[in-house]
JSON list of C-alpha atoms in Angstrom, two decimals:
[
{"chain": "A", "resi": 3, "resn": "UNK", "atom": "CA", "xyz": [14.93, 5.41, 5.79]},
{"chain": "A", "resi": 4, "resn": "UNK", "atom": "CA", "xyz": [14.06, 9.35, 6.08]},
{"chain": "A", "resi": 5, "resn": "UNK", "atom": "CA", "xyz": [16.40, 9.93, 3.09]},
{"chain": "A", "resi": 6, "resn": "UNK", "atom": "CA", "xyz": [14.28, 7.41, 1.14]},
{"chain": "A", "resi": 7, "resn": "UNK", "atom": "CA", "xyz": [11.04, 8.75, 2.06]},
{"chain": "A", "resi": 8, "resn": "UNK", "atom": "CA", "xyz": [12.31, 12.39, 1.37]},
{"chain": "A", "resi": 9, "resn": "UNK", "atom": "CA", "xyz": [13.61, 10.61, -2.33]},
{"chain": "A", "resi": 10, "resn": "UNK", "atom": "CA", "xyz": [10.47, 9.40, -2.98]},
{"chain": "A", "resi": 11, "resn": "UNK", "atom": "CA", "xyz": [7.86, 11.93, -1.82]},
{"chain": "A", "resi": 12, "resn": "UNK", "atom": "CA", "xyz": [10.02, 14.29, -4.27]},
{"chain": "A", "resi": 13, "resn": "UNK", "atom": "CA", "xyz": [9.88, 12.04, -7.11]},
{"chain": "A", "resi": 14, "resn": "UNK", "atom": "CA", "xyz": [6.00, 11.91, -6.72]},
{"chain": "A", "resi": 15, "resn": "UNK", "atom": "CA", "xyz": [5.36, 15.13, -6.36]},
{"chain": "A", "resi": 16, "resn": "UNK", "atom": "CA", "xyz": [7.48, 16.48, -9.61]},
{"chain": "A", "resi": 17, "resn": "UNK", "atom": "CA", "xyz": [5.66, 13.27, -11.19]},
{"chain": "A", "resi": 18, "resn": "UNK", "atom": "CA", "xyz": [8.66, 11.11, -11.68]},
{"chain": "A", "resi": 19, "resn": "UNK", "atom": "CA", "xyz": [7.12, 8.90, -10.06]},
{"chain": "A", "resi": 20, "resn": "UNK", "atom": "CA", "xyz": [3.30, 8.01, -10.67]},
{"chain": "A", "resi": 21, "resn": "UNK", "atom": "CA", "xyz": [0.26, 5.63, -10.67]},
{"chain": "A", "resi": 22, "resn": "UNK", "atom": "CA", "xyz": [0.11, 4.84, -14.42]},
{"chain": "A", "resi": 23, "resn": "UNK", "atom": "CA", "xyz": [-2.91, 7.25, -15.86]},
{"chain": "A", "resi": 24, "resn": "UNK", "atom": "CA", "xyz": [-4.37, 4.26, -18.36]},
{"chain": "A", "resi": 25, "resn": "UNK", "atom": "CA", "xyz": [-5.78, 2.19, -15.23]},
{"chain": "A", "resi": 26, "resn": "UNK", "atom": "CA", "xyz": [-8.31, 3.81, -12.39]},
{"chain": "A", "resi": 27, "resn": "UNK", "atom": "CA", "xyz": [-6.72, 2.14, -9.39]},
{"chain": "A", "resi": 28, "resn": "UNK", "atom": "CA", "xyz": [-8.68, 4.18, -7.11]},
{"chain": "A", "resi": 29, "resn": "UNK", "atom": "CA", "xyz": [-11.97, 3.55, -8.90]},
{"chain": "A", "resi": 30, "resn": "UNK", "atom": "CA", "xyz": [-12.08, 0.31, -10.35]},
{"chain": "A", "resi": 31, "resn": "UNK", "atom": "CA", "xyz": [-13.02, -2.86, -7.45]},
{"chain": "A", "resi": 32, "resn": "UNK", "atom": "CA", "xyz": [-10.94, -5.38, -8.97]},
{"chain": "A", "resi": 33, "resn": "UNK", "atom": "CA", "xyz": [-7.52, -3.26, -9.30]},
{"chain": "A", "resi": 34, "resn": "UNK", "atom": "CA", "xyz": [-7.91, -2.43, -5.73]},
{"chain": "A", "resi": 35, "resn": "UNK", "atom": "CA", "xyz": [-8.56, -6.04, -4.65]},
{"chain": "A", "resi": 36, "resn": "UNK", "atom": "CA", "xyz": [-5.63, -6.76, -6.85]},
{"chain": "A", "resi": 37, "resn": "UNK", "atom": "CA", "xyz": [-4.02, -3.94, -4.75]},
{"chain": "A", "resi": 38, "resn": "UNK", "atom": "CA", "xyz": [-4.88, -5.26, -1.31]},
{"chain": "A", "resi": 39, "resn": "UNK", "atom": "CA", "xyz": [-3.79, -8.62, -2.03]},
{"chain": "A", "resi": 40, "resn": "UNK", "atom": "CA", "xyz": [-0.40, -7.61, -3.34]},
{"chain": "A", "resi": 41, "resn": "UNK", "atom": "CA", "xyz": [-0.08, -6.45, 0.36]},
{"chain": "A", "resi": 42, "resn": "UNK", "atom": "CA", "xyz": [-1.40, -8.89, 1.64]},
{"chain": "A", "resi": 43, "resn": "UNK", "atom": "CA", "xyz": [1.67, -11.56, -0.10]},
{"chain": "A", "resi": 44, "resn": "UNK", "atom": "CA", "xyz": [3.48, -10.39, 2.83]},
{"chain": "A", "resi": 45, "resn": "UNK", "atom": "CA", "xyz": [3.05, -12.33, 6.24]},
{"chain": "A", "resi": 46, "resn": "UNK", "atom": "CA", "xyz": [0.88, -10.76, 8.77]},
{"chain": "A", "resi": 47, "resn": "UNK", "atom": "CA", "xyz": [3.15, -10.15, 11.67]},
{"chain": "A", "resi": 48, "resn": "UNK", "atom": "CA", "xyz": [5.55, -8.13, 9.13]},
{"chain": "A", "resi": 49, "resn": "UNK", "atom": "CA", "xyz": [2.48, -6.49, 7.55]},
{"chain": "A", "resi": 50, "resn": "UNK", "atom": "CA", "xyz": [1.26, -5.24, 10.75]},
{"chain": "A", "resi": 51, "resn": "UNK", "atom": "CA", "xyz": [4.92, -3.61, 11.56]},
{"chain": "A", "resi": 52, "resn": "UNK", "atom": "CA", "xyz": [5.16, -1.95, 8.16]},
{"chain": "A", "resi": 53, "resn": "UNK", "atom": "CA", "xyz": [1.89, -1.12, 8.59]},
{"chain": "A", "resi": 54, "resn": "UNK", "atom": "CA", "xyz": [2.01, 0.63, 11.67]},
{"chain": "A", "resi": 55, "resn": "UNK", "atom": "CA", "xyz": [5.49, 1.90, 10.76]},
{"chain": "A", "resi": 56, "resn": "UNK", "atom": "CA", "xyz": [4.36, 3.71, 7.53]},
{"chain": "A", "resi": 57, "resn": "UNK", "atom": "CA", "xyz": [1.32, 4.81, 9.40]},
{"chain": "A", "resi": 58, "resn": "UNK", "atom": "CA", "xyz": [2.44, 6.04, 12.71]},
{"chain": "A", "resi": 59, "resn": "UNK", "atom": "CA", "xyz": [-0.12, 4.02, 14.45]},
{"chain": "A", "resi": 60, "resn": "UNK", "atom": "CA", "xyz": [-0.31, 1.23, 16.46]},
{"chain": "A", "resi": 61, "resn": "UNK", "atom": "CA", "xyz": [-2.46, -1.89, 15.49]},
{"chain": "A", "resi": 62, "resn": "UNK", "atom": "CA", "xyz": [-3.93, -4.51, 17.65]},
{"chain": "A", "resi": 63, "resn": "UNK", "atom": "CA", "xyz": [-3.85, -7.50, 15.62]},
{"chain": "A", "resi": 64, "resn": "UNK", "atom": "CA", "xyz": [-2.05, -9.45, 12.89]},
{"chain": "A", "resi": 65, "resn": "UNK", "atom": "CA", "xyz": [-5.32, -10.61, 11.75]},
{"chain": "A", "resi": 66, "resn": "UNK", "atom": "CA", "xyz": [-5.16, -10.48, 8.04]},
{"chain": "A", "resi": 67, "resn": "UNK", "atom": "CA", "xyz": [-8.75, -9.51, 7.39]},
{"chain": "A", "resi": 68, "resn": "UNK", "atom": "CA", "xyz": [-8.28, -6.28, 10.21]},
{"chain": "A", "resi": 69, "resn": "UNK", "atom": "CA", "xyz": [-4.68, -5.68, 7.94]},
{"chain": "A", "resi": 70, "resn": "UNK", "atom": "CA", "xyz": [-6.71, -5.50, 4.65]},
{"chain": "A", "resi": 71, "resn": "UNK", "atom": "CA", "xyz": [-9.06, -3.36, 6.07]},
{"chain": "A", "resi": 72, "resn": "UNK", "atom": "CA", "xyz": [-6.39, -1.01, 7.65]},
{"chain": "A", "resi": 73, "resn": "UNK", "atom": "CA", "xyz": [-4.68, -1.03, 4.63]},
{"chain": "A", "resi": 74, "resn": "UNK", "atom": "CA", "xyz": [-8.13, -0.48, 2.53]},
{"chain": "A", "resi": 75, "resn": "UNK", "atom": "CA", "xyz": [-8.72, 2.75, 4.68]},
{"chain": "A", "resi": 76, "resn": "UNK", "atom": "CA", "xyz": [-5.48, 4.03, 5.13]},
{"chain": "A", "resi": 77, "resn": "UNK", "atom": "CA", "xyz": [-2.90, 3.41, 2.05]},
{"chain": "A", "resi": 78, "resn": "UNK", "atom": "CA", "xyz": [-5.66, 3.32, -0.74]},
{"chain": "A", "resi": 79, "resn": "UNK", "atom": "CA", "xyz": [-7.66, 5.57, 1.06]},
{"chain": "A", "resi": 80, "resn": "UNK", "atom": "CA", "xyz": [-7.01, 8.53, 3.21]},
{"chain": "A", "resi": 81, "resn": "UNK", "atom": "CA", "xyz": [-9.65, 10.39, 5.67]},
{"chain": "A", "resi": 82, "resn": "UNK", "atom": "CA", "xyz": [-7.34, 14.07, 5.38]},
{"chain": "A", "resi": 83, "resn": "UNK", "atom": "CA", "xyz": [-7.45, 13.86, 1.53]},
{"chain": "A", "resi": 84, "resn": "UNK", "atom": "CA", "xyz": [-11.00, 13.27, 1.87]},
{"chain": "A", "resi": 85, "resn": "UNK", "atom": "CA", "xyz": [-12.03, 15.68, 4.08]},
{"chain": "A", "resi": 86, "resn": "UNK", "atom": "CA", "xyz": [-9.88, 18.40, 1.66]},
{"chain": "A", "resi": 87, "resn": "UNK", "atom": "CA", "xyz": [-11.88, 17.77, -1.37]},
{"chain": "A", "resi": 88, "resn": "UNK", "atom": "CA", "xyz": [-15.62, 16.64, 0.57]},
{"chain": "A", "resi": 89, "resn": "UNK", "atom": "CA", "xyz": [-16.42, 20.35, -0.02]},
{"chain": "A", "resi": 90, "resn": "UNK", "atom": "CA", "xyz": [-16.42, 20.36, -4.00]},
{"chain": "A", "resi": 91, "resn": "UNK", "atom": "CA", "xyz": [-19.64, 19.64, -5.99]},
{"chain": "A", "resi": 92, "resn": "UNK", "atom": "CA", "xyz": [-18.15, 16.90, -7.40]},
{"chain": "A", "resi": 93, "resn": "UNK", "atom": "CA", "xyz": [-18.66, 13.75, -5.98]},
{"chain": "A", "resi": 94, "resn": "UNK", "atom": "CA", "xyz": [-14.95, 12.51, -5.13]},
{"chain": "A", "resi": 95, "resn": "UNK", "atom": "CA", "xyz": [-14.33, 9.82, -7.70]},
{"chain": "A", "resi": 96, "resn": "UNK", "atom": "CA", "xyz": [-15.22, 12.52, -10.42]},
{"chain": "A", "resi": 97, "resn": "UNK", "atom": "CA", "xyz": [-12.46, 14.86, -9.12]},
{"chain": "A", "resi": 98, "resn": "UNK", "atom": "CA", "xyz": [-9.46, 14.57, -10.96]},
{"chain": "A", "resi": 99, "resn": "UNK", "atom": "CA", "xyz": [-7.37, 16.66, -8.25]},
{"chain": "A", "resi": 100, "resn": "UNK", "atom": "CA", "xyz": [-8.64, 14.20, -5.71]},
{"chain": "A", "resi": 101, "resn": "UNK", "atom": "CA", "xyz": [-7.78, 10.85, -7.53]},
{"chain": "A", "resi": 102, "resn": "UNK", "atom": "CA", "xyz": [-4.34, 12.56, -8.37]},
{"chain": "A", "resi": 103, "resn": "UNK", "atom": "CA", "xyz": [-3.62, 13.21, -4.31]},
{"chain": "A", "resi": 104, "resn": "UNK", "atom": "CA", "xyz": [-4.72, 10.05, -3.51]},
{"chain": "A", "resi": 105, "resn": "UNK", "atom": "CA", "xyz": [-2.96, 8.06, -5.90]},
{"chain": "A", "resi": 106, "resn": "UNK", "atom": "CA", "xyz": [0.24, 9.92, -4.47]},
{"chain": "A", "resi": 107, "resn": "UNK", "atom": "CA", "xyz": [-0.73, 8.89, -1.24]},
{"chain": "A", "resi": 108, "resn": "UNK", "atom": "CA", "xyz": [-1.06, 5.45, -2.02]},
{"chain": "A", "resi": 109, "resn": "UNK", "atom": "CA", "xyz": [1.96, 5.16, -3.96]},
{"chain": "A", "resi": 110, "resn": "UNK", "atom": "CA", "xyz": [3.95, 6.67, -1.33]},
{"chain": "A", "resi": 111, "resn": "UNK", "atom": "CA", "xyz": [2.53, 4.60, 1.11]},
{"chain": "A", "resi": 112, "resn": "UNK", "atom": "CA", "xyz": [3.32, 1.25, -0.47]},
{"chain": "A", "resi": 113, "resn": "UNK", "atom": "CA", "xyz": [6.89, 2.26, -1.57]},
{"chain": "A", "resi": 114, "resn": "UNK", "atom": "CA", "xyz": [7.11, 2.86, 2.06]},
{"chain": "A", "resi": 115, "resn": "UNK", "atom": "CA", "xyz": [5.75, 0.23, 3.22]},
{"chain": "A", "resi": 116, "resn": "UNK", "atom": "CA", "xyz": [7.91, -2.23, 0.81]},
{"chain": "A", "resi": 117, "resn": "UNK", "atom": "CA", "xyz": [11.12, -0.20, 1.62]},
{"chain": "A", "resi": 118, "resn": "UNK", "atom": "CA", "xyz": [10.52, -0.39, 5.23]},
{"chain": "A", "resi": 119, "resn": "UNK", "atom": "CA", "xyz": [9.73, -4.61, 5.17]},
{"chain": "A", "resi": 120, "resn": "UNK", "atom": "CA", "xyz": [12.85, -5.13, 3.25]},
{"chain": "A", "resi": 121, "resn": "UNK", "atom": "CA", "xyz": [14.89, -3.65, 5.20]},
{"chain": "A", "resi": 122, "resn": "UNK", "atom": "CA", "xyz": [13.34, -4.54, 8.37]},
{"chain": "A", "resi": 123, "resn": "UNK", "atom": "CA", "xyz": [13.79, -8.37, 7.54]},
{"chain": "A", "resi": 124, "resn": "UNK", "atom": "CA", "xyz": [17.29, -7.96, 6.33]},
{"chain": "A", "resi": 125, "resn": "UNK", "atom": "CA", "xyz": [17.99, -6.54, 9.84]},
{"chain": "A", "resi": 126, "resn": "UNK", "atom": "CA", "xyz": [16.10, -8.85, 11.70]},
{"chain": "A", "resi": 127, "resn": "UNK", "atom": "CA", "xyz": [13.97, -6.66, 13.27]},
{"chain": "A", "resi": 128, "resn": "UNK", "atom": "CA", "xyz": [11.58, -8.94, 14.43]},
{"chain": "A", "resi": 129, "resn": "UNK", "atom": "CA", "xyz": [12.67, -11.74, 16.90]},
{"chain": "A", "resi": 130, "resn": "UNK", "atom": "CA", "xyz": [10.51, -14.40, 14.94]},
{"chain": "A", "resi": 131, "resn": "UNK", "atom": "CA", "xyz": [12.06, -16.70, 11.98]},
{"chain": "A", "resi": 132, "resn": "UNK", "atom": "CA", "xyz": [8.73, -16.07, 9.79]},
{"chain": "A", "resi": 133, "resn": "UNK", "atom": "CA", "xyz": [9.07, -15.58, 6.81]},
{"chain": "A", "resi": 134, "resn": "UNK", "atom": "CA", "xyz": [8.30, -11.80, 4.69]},
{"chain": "A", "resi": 135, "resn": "UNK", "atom": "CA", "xyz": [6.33, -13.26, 2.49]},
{"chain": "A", "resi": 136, "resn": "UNK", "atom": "CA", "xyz": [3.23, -15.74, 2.75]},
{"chain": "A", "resi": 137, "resn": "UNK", "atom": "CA", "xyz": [4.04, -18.97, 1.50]},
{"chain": "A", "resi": 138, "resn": "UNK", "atom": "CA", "xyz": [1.32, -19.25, -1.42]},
{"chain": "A", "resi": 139, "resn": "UNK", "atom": "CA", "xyz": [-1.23, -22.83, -0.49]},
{"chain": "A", "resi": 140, "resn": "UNK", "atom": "CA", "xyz": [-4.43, -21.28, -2.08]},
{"chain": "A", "resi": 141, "resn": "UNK", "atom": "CA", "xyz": [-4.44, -20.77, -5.42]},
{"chain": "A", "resi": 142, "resn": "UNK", "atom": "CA", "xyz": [-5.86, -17.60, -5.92]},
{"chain": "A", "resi": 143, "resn": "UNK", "atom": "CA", "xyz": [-2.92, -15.93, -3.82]},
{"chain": "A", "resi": 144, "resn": "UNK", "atom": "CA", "xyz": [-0.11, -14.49, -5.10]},
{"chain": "A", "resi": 145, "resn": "UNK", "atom": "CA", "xyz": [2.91, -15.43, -5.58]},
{"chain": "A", "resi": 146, "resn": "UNK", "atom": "CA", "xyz": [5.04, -13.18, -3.93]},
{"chain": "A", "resi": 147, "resn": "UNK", "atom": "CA", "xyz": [8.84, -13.99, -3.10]},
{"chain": "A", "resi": 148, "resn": "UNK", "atom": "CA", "xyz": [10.66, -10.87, -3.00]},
{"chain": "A", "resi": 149, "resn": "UNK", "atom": "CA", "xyz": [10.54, -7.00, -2.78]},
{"chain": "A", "resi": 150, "resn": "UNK", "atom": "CA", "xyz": [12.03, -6.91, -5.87]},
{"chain": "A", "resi": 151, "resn": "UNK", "atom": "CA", "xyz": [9.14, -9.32, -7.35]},
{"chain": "A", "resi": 152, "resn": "UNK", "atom": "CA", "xyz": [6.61, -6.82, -5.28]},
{"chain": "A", "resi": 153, "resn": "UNK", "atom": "CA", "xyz": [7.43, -4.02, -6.95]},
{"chain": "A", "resi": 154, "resn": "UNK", "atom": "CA", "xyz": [8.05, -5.44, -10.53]},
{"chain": "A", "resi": 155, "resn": "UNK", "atom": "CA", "xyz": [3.91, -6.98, -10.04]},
{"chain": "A", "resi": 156, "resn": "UNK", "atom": "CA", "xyz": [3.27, -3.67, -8.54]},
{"chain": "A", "resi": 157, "resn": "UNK", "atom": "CA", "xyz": [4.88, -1.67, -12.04]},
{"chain": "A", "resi": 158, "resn": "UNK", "atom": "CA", "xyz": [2.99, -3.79, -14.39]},
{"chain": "A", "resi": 159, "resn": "UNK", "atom": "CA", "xyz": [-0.40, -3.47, -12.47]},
{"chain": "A", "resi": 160, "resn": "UNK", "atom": "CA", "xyz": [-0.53, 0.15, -11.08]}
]
């Protein structure tokens, strides 16, 4: 798992890896609801691990409202990055620095988080026989199966 995260936070930050440039993920409402709700295809008790995994903290519910707001502040958003940039004249969405940092943040972060989950279920970390993913009864959910099927959904959005 360390030798993935070390893979990808290099990839990110020579820019093999990036948020595509032709859609504002970080500034446009619907691609981050789109965003949350692509995390939030996964089950809530495996959310909350990856969750608190990724973010080295420890959460106190598998609520999925309290995930998407966890996940709202703290994968698309990120109080250090900020805090960094609050000092410019610019109001942060107008920064290009800051939208770049941030969108590596939040693209680490969910590669992370998706990484972690899959391999987590395949070991069987949790003692539970949930499911990873939600099973989809509304019909404005998505229809998440597989990492694989995360991450292609996650390529053609962001």
């Amino acid at each position: 798992m360390q030798s993935f995260r070390i893979g990808v936070e290099r990839e990110i930050a020579t820019g093999g890896l990036a948020m595509r440039k032709d859609k504002e993920v970080l500034k446009d409402l619907g691609l981050r609801k789109l965003f949350l709700d692509l995390l939030c295809a996964y089950n809530p008790v495996w959310l909350r691990l990856g969750l608190e995994t990724v973010l080295g903290e420890t959460l106190d519910s598998v609520n999925l409202r309290f995930l998407r707001r966890v996940a709202f502040e703290r994968v698309l958003d990120d109080p250090l990055i900020s805090h960094k940039f609050k000092e410019t004249k610019k109001g942060l969405f107008e920064n290009p620095d800051y939208i770049q940092e941030l969108g590596k943040h939040t693209l680490s972060k969910f590669l992370m988080i998706v990484m972690f989950l899959d391999t987590a279920k395949q070991a069987s970390l949790i003692d539970h026989p949930s499911c990873l993913f939600q099973i989809s009864k509304k019909e404005n959910r998505l229809e998440i199966k597989s990492s694989q099927r995360m991450l292609i959904h996650f390529a053609k959005e962001f």
